[in-house]
CSV table of C-alpha atoms in Angstrom, one decimal:
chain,number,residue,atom,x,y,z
A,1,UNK,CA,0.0,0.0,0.0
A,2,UNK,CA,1.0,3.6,-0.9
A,3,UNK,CA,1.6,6.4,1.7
A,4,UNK,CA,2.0,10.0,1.7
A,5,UNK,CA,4.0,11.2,4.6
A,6,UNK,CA,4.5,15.1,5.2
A,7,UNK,CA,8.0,16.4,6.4
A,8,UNK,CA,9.0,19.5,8.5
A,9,UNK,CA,11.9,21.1,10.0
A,10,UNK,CA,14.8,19.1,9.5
A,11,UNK,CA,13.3,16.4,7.7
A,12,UNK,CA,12.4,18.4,5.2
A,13,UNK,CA,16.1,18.9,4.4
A,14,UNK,CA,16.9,14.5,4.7
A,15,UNK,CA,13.9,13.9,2.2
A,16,UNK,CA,14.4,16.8,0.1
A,17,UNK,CA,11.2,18.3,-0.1
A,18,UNK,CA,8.1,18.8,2.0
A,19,UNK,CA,6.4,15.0,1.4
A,20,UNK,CA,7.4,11.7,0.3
A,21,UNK,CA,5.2,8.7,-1.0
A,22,UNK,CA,6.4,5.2,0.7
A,23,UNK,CA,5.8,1.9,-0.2
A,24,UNK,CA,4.6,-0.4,2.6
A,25,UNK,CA,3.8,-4.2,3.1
A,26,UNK,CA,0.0,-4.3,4.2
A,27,UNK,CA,-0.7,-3.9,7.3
A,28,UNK,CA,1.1,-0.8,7.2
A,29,UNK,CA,1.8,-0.1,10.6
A,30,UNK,CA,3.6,3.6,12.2
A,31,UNK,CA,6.4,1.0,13.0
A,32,UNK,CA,6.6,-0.4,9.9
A,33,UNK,CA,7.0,2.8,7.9
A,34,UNK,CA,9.9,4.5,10.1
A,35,UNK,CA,11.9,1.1,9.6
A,36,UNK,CA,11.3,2.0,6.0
A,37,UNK,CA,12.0,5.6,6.2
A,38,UNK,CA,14.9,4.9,8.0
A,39,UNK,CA,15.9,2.5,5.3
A,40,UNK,CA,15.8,4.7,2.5
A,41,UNK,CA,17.1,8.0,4.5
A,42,UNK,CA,19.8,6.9,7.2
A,43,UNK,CA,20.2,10.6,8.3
A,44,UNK,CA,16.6,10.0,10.2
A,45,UNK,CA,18.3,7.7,13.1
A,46,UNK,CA,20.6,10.3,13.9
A,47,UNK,CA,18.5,12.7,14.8
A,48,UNK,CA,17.8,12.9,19.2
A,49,UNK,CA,14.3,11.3,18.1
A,50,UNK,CA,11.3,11.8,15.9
A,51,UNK,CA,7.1,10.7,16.3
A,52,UNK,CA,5.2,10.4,13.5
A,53,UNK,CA,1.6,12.0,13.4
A,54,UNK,CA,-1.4,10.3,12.1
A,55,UNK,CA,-4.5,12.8,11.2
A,56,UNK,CA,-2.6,15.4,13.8
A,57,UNK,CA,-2.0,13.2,16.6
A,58,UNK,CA,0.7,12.0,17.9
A,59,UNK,CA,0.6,8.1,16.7
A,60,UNK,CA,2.2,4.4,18.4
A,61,UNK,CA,4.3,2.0,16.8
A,62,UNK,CA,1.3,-0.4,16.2
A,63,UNK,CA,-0.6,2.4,14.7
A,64,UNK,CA,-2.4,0.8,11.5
A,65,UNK,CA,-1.9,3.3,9.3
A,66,UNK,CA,-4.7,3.5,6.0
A,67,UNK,CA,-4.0,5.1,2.7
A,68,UNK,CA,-6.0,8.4,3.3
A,69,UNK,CA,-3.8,9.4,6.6
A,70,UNK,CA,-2.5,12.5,7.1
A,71,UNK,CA,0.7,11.7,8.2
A,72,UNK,CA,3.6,13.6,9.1
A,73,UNK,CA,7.0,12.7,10.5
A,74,UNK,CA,7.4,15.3,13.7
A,75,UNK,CA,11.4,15.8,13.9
A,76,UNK,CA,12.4,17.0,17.7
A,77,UNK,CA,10.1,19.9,18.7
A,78,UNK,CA,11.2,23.7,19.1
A,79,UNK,CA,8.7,26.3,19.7
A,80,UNK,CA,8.9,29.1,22.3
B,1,UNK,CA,-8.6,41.2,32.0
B,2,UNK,CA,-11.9,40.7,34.1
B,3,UNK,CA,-12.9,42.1,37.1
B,4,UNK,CA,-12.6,38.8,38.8
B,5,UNK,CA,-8.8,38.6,37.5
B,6,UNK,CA,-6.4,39.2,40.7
B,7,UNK,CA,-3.6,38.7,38.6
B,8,UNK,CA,-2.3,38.3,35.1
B,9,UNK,CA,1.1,36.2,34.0
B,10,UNK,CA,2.4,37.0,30.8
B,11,UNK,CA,5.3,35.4,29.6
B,12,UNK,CA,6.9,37.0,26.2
B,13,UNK,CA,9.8,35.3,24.5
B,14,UNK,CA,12.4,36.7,23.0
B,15,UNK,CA,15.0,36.2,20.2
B,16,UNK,CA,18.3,36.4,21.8
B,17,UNK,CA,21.4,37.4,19.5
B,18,UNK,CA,23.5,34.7,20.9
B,19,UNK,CA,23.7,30.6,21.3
B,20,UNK,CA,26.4,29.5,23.5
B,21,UNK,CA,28.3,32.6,23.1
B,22,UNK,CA,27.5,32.2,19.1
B,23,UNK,CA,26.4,35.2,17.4
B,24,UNK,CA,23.0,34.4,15.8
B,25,UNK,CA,21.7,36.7,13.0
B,26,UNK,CA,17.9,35.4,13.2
B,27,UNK,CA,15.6,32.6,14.2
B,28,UNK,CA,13.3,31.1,11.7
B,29,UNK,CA,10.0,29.3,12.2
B,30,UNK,CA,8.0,26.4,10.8
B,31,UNK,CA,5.1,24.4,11.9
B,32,UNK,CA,2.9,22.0,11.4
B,33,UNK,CA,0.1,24.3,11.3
B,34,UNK,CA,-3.4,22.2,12.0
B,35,UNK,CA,-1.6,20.4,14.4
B,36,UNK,CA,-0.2,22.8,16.2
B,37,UNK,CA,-3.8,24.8,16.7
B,38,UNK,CA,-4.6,21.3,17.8
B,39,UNK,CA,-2.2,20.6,20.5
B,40,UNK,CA,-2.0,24.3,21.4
B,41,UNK,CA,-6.5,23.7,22.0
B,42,UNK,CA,-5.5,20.4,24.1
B,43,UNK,CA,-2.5,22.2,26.4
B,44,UNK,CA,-5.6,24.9,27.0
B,45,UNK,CA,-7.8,22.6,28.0
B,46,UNK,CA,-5.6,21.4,30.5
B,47,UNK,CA,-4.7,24.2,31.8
B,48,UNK,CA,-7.9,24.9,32.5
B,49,UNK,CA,-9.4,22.0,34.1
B,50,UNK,CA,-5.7,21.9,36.3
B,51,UNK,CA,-6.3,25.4,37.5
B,52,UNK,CA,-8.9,28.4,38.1
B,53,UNK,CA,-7.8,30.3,35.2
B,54,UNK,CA,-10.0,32.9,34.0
B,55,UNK,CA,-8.3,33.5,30.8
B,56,UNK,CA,-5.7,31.9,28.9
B,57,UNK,CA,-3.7,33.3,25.2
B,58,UNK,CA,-0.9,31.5,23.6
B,59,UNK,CA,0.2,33.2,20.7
B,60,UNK,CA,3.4,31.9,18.5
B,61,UNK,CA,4.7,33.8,15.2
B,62,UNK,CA,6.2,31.7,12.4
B,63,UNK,CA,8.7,32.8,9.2
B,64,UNK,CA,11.5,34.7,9.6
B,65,UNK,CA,12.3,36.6,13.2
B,66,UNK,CA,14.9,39.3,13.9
B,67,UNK,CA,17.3,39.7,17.3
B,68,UNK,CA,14.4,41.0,19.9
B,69,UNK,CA,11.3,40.3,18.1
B,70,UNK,CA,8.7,38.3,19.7
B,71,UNK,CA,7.8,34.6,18.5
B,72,UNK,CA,5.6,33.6,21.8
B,73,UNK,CA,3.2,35.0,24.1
B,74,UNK,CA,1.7,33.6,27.1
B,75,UNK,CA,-0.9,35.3,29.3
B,76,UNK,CA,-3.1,34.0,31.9
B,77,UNK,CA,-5.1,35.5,34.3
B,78,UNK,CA,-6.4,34.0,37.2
B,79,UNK,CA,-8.1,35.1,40.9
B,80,UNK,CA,-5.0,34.9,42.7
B,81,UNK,CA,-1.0,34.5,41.6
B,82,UNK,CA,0.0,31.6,42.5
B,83,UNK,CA,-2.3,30.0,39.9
B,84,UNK,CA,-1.4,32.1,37.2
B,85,UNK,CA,2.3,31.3,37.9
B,86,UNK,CA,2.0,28.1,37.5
B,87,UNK,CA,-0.4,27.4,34.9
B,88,UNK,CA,1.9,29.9,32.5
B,89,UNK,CA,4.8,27.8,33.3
B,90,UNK,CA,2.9,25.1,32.4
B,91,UNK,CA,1.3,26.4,29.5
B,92,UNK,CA,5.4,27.5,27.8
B,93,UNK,CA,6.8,24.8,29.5
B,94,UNK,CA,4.7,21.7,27.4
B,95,UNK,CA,4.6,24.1,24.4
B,96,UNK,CA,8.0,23.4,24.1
B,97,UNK,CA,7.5,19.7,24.4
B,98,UNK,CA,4.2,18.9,22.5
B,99,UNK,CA,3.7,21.5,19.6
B,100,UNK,CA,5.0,21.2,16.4
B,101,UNK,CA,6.8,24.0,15.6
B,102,UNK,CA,10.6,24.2,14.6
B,103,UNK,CA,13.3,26.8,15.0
B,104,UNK,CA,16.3,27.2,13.1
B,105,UNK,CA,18.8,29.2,14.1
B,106,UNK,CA,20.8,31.6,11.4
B,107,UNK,CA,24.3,32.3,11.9
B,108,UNK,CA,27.2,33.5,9.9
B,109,UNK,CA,28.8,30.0,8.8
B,110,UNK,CA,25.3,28.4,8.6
B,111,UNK,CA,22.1,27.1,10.0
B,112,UNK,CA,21.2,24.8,12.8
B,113,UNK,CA,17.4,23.1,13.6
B,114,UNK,CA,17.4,23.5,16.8
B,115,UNK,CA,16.9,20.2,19.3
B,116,UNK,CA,16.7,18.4,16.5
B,117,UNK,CA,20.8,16.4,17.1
B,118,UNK,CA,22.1,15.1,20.5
């Protein structure tokens, strides 16, 4: 199944642009797709951490994720 | 302000012109817009239900900031202080932890997201 994932802050700059499309196995799980992202852009586990957002909430590991998410990979916060 | 208020806590942030003794030209900002609002809506509600505040603003700028501008206000009022101290603590406090916004720091040799490297 196909998924489009939304990038900001510094992982804008490791995917090169603002969204990505990924490939993932079915079930596609919030798991699943960082070992994939993490596959295809090694820069991602060297960052402090990251979460990923599903629909604008913070989202689990075993989060089954659905083609017509909005999701978004959430790089270590910085507001204030 | 209401005539109930006692006391009003405002906290206003700053851009400072240094980062560990580095010389920073500006801040920039980015967020995640709809899920900031969101998570901004949820740290008011808590705030609310945690203490007798009255009334509550949180107000963040994105884009490009200069040294001194403003990117965040805070403001609550409350009966009495000791409430309003603490719930604006609260309130910048898991701001910093829960809503997506980023800031990258400009400086002379280059730019740094920060928070975002151990």
């Amino acid at each position: 199944m196909k998924v489009n994932v939304l990038a900001f802050g510094i992982a804008k700059d490791i995917f090169g642009g603002s969204s990505v499309d990924v490939e993932l196995p079915q079930p596609g799980t919030t798991g699943s797709l960082k070992l994939s992202l993490e596959e295809r852009y090694p820069r991602l586990k060297q960052l402090a951490s990251y979460m990923v957002a599903v629909n604008n909430e913070y989202a689990a590991d075993e989060n089954i994720l659905i083609p017509s998410d909005e999701i978004a990979i959430i790089p270590p916060v910085s507001g204030g | 302000m209401s005539p109930q208020s006692g006391g009003i806590d405002v906290f206003i942030g700053t851009v400072r012109d240094t980062t560990k003794g580095k010389p920073v030209i500006r801040l920039e900002f980015e967020a995640y817009e709809p899920m900031a609002l969101k998570e901004m809506e949820r740290i008011a509600q808590k705030t609310f239900s945690q203490w007798p505040v009255q009334k509550l603003l949180i107000h963040h700028r994105i884009g490009p900031l200069e040294i001194g501008e403003v990117p965040v206000i805070i403001a609550v009022s409350c009966a009495h202080r000791d409430a309003a101290f603490e719930a604006c603590r609260y309130v910048i406090d898991t701001l910093k932890q829960t809503v997506p916004i980023w800031k990258k720091e400009i400086f002379e040799d280059g730019e740094v997201w920060v928070a975002a490297h151990p």
